[in-house]
Coordinates of N, CA and C in Angstrom, one line a residue:
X550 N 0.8 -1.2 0.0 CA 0.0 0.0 0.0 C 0.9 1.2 0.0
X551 N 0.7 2.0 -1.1 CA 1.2 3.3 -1.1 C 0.7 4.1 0.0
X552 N 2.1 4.8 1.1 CA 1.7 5.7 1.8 C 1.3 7.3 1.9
X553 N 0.2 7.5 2.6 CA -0.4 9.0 2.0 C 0.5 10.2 2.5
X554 N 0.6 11.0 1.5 CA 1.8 11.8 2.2 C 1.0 12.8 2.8
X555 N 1.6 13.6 3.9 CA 0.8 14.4 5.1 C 0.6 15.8 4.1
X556 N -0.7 16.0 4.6 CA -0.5 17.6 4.3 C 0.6 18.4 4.3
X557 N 1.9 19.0 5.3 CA 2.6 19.5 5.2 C 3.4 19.3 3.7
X558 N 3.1 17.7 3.2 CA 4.2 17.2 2.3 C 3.6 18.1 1.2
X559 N 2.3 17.9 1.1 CA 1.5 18.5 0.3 C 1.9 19.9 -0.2
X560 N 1.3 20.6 0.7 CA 2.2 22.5 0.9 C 3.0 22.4 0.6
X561 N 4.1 21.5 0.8 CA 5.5 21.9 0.3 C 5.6 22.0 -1.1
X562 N 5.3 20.8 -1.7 CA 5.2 20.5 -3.1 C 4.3 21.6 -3.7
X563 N 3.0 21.8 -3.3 CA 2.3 23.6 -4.2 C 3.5 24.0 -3.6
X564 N 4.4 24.5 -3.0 CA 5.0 26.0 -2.7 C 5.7 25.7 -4.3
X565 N 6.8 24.6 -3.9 CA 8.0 24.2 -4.8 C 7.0 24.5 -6.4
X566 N 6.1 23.9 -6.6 CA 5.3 23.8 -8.2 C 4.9 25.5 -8.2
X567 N 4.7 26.2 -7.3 CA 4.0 27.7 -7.7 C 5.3 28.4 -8.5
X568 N 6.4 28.8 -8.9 CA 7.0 29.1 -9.8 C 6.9 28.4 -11.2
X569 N 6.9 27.1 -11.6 CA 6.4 26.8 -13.0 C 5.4 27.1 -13.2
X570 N 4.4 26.8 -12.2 CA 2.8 27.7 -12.5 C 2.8 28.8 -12.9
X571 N 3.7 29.5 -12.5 CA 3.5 31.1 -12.7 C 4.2 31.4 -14.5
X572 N 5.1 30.6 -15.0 CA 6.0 30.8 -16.0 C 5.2 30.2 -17.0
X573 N 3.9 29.2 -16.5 CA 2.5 29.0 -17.1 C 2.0 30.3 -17.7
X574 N 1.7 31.3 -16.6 CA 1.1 32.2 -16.9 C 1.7 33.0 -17.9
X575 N 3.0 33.3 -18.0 CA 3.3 34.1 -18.8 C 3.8 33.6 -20.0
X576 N 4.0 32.0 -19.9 CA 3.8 31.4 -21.2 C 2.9 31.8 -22.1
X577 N 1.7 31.5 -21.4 CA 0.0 31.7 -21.8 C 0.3 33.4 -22.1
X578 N 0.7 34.4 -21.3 CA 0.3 35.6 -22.1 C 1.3 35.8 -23.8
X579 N 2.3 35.0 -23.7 CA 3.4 35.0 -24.8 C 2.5 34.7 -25.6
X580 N 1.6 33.5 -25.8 CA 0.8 32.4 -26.6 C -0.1 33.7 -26.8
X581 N -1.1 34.2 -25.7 CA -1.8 35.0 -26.5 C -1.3 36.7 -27.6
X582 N -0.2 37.1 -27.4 CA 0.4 37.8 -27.8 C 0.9 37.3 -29.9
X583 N 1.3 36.5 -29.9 CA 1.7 35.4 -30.4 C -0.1 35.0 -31.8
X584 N -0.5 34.4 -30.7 CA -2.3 34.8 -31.4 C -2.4 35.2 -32.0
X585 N -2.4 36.7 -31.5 CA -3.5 38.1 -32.1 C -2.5 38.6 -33.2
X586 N -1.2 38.0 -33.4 CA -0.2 38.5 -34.1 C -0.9 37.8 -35.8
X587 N -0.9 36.6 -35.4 CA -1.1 35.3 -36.5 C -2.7 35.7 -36.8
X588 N -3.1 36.3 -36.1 CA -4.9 37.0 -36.6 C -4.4 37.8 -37.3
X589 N -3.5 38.8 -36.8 CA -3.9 40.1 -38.0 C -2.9 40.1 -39.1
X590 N -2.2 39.0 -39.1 CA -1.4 38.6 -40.4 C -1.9 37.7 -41.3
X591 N -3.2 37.1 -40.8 CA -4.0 36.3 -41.8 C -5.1 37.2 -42.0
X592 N -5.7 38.1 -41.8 CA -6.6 38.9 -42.6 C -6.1 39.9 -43.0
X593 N -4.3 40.3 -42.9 CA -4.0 40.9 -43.7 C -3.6 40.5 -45.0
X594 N -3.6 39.2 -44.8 CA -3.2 38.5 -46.0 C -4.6 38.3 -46.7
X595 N -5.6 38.2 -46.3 CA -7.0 38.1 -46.5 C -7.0 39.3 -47.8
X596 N -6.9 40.3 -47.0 CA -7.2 41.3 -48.0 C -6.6 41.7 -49.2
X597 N -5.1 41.0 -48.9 CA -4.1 41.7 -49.9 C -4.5 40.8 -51.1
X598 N -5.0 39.4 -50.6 CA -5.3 38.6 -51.6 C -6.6 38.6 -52.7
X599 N -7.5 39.6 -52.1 CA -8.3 39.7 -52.6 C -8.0 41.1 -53.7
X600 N -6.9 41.8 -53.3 CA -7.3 43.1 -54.1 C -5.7 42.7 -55.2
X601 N -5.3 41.5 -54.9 CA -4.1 41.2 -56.0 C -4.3 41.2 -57.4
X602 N -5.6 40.0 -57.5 CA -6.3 39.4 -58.5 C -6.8 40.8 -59.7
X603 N -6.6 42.1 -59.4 CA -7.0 42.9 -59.8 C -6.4 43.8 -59.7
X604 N -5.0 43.7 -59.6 CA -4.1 45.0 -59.7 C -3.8 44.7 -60.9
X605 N -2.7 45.4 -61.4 CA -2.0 45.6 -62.5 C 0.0 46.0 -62.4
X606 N 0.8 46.3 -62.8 CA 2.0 46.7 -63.0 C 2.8 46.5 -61.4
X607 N 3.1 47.9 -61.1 CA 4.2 48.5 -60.1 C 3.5 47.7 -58.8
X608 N 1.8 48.0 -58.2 CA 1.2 47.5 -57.7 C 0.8 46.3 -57.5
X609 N 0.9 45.4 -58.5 CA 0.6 44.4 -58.5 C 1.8 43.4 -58.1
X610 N 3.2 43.9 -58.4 CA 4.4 43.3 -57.6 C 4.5 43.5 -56.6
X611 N 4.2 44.8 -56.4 CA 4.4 45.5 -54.6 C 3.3 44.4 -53.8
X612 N 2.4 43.7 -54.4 CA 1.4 42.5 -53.6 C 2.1 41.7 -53.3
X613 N 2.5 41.1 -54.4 CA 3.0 39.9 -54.6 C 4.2 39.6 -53.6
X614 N 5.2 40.5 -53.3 CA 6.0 40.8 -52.5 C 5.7 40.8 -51.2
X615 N 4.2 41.4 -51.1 CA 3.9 41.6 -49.7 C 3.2 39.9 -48.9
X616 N 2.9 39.7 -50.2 CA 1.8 38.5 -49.7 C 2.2 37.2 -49.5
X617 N 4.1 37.5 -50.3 CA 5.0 36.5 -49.8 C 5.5 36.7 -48.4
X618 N 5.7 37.8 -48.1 CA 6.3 38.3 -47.1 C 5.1 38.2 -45.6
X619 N 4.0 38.0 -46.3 CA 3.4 37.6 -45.1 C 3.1 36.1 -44.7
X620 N 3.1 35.5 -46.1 CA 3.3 34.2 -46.1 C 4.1 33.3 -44.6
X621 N 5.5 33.9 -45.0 CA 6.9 33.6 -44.3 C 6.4 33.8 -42.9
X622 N 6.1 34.9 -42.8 CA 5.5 35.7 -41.3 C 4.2 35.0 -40.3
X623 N 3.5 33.8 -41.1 CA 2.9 33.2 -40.7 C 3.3 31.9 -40.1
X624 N 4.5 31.4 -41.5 CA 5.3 30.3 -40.8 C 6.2 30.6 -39.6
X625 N 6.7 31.8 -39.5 CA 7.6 32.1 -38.3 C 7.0 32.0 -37.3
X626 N 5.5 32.9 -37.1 CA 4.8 32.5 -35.9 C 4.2 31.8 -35.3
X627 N 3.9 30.7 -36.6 CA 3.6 28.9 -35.9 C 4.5 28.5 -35.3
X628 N 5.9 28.5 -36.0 CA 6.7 28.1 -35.0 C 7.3 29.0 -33.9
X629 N 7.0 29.6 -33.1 CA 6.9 30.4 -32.3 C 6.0 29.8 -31.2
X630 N 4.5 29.8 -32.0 CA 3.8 28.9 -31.2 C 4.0 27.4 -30.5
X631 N 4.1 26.7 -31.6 CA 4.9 25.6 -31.3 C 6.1 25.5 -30.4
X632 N 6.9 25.9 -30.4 CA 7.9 26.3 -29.6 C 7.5 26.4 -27.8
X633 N 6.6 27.6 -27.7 CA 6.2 28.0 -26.7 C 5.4 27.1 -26.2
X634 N 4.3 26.4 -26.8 CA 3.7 25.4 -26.6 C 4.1 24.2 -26.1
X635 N 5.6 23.5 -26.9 CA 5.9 22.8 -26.7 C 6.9 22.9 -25.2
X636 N 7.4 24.1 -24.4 CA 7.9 24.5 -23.5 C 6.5 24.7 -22.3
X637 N 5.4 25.0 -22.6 CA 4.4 24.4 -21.9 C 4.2 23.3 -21.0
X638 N 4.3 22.3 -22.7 CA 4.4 21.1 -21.8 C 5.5 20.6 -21.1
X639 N 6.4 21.3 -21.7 CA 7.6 20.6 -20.4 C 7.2 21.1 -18.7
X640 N 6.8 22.4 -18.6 CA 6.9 22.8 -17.3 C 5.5 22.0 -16.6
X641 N 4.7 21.4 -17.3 CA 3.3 20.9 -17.0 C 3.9 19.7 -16.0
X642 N 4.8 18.9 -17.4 CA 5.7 17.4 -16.8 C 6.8 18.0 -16.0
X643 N 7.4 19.2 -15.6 CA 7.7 19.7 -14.4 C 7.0 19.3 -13.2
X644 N 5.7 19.9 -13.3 CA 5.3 19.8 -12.1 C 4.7 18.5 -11.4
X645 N 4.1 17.7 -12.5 CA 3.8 16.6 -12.4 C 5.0 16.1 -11.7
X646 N 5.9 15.9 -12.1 CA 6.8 15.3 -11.6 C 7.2 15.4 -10.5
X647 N 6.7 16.6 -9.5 CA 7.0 17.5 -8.6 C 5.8 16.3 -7.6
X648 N 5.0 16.3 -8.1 CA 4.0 16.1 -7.2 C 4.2 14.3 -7.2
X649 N 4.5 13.8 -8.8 CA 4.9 12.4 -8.3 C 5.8 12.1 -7.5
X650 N 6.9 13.1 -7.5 CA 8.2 12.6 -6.9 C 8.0 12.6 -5.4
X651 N 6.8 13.6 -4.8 CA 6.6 13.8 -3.2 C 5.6 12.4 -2.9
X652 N 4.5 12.6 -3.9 CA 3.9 11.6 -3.5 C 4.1 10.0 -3.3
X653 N 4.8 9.0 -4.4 CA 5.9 8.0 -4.3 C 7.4 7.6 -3.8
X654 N 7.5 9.1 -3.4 CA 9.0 9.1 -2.5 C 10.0 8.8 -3.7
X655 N 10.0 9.0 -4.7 CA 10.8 9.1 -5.6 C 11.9 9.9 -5.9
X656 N 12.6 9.8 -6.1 CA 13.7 11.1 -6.5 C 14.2 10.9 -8.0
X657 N 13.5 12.3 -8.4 CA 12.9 12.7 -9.3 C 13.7 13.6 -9.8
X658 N 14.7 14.7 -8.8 CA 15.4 15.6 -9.3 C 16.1 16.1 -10.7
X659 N 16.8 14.8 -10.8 CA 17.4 14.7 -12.8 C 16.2 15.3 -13.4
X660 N 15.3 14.4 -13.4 CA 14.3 14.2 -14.8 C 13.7 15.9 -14.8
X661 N 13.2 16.2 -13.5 CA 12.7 17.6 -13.1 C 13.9 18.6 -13.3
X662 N 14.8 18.6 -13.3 CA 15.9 19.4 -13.8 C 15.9 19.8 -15.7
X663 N 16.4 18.2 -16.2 CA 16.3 17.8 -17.5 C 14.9 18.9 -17.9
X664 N 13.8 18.6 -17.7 CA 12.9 19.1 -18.1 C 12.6 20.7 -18.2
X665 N 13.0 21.1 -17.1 CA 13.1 22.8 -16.6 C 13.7 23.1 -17.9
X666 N 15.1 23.0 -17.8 CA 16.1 23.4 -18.9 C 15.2 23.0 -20.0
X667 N 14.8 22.0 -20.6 CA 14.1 22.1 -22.0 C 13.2 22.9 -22.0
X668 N 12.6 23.1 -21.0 CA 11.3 24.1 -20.5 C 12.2 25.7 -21.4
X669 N 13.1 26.0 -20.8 CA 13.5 27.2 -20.8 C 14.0 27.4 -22.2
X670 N 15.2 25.7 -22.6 CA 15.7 26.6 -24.2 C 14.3 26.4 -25.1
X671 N 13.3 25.4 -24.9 CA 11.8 25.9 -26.0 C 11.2 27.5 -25.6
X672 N 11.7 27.8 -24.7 CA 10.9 29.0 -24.7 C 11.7 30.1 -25.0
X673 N 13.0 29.9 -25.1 CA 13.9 30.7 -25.8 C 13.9 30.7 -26.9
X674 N 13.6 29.5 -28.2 CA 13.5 29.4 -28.8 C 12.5 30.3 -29.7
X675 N 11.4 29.7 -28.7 CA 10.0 30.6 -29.1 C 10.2 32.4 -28.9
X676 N 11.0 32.8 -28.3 CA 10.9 33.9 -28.3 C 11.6 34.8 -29.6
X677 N 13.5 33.9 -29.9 CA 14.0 34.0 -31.1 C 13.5 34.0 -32.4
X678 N 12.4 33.3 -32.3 CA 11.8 33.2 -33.6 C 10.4 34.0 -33.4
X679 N 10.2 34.7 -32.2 CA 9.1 35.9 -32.5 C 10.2 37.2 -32.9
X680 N 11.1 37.1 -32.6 CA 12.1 38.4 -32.8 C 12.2 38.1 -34.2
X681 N 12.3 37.3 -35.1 CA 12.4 37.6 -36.3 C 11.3 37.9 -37.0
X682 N 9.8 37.2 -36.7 CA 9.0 37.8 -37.1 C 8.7 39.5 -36.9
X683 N 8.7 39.8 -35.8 CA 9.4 41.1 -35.6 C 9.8 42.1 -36.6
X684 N 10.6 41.3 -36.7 CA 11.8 41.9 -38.2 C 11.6 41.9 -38.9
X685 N 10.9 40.7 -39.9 CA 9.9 40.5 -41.3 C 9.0 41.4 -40.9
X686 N 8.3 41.7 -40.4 CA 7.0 42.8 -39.9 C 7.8 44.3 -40.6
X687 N 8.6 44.2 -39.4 CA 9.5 45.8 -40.3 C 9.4 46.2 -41.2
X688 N 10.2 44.8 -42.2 CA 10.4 45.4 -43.4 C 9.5 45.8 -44.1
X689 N 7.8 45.2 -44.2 CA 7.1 45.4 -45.3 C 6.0 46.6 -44.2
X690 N 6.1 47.0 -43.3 CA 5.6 48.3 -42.7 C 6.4 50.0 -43.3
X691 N 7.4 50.0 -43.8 CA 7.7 51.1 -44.1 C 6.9 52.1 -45.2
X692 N 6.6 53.0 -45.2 CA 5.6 53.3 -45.9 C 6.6 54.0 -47.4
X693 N 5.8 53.5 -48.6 CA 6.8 53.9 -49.2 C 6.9 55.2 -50.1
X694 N 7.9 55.4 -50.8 CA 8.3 57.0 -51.0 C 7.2 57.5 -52.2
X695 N 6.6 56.6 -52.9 CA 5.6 57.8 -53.7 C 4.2 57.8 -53.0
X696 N 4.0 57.6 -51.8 CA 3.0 58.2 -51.0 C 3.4 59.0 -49.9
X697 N 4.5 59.1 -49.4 CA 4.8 60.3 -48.4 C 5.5 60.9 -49.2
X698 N 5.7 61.0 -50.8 CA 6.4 62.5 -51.5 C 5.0 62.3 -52.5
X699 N 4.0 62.2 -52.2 CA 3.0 62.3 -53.4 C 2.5 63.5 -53.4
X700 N 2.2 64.6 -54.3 CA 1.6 65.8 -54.5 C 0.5 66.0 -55.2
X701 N -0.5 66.6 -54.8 CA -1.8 66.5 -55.3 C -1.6 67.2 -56.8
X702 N -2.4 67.3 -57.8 CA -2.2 68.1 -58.8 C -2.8 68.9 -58.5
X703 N -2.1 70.1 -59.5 CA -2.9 71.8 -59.0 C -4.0 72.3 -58.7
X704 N -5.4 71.4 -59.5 CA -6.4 71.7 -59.7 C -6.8 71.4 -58.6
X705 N -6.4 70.0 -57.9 CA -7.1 69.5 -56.6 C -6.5 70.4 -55.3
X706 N -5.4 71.0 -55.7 CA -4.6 72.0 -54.2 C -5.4 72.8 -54.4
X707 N -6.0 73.4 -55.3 CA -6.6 74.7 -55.6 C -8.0 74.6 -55.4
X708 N -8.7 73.6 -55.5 CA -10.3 73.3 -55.3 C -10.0 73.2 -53.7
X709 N -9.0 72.9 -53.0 CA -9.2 72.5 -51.6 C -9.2 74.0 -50.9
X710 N -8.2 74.6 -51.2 CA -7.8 75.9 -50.9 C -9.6 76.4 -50.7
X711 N -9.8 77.0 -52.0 CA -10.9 77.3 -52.3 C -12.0 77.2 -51.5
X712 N -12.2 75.4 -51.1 CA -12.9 75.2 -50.3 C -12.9 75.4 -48.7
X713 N -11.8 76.4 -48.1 CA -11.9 76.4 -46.6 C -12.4 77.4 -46.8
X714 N -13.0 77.6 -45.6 CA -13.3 79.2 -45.1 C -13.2 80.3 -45.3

């Protein structure tokens, strides 16, 4: 018969488990961060795709470029996700381990070590590869030079004039 471990043993093991819990949490806010990212890069891709099919010339490359470039941007932040996800579950089988090892009197240390560190370089990982997404982001946000040097023609500066007060 397995023996029941006393409450105190209990308490100990939550105290010891409340730091991977918590690295839970901020996993989870990474992951939702990470989300909302991969949302507005698929209905931006949504749209660019729709208004491709019907460009023409200068425009219609400046799509094509973009739509690749968001392409890429979607695969970087799956794996991002994955990554982070997969650093999830290690700290999950952290704690489990935490609680088997108190409960069966096991020593468990190695494996709960082993795992921490995997825990950490997947979530380093995951973070490396939101930093590049990041970066791919950059590039195709710059706004470009024949719209911040574009000048209305005369007629339209002059009808506007006209029209204030």
């Amino acid at each position: 018969m397995i023996p029941l471990p006393q409450v105190s043993q209990v308490a100990q093991t939550i105290q010891l488990a409340l730091a991977p819990v918590f690295l839970l949490a901020g996993i989870g806010a990474f992951l939702n961060v990470c989300v909302s990212r991969l949302a507005r890069i698929i209905d931006r891709a949504r749209s660019v795709e729709a208004a491709i099919l019907s460009s023409r010339g200068k425009e219609h490359d400046r799509m094509v470029s973009e739509i690749r470039v968001l392409d890429r941007r979607m695969s970087v932040v799956n794996s991002a996700i994955f990554l982070s996800v997969a650093s999830a579950c290690a700290v999950c089988l952290v704690v489990i381990l935490l609680f088997a090892g108190n409960l069966f009197d096991a020593h468990l240390g190695t494996p709960i070590a082993v795992l921490f560190s995997l825990a950490m370089l997947l979530q380093a990982g995951g973070f490396a590869t939101f930093i590049q997404e990041i970066r791919l982001a950059s590039q195709i946000i710059h706004i470009r030079n024949e719209v911040l040097y574009h000048k209305a023609d005369a007629e339209e500066a002059d009808a506007a004039i006209d029209a204030l007060p």
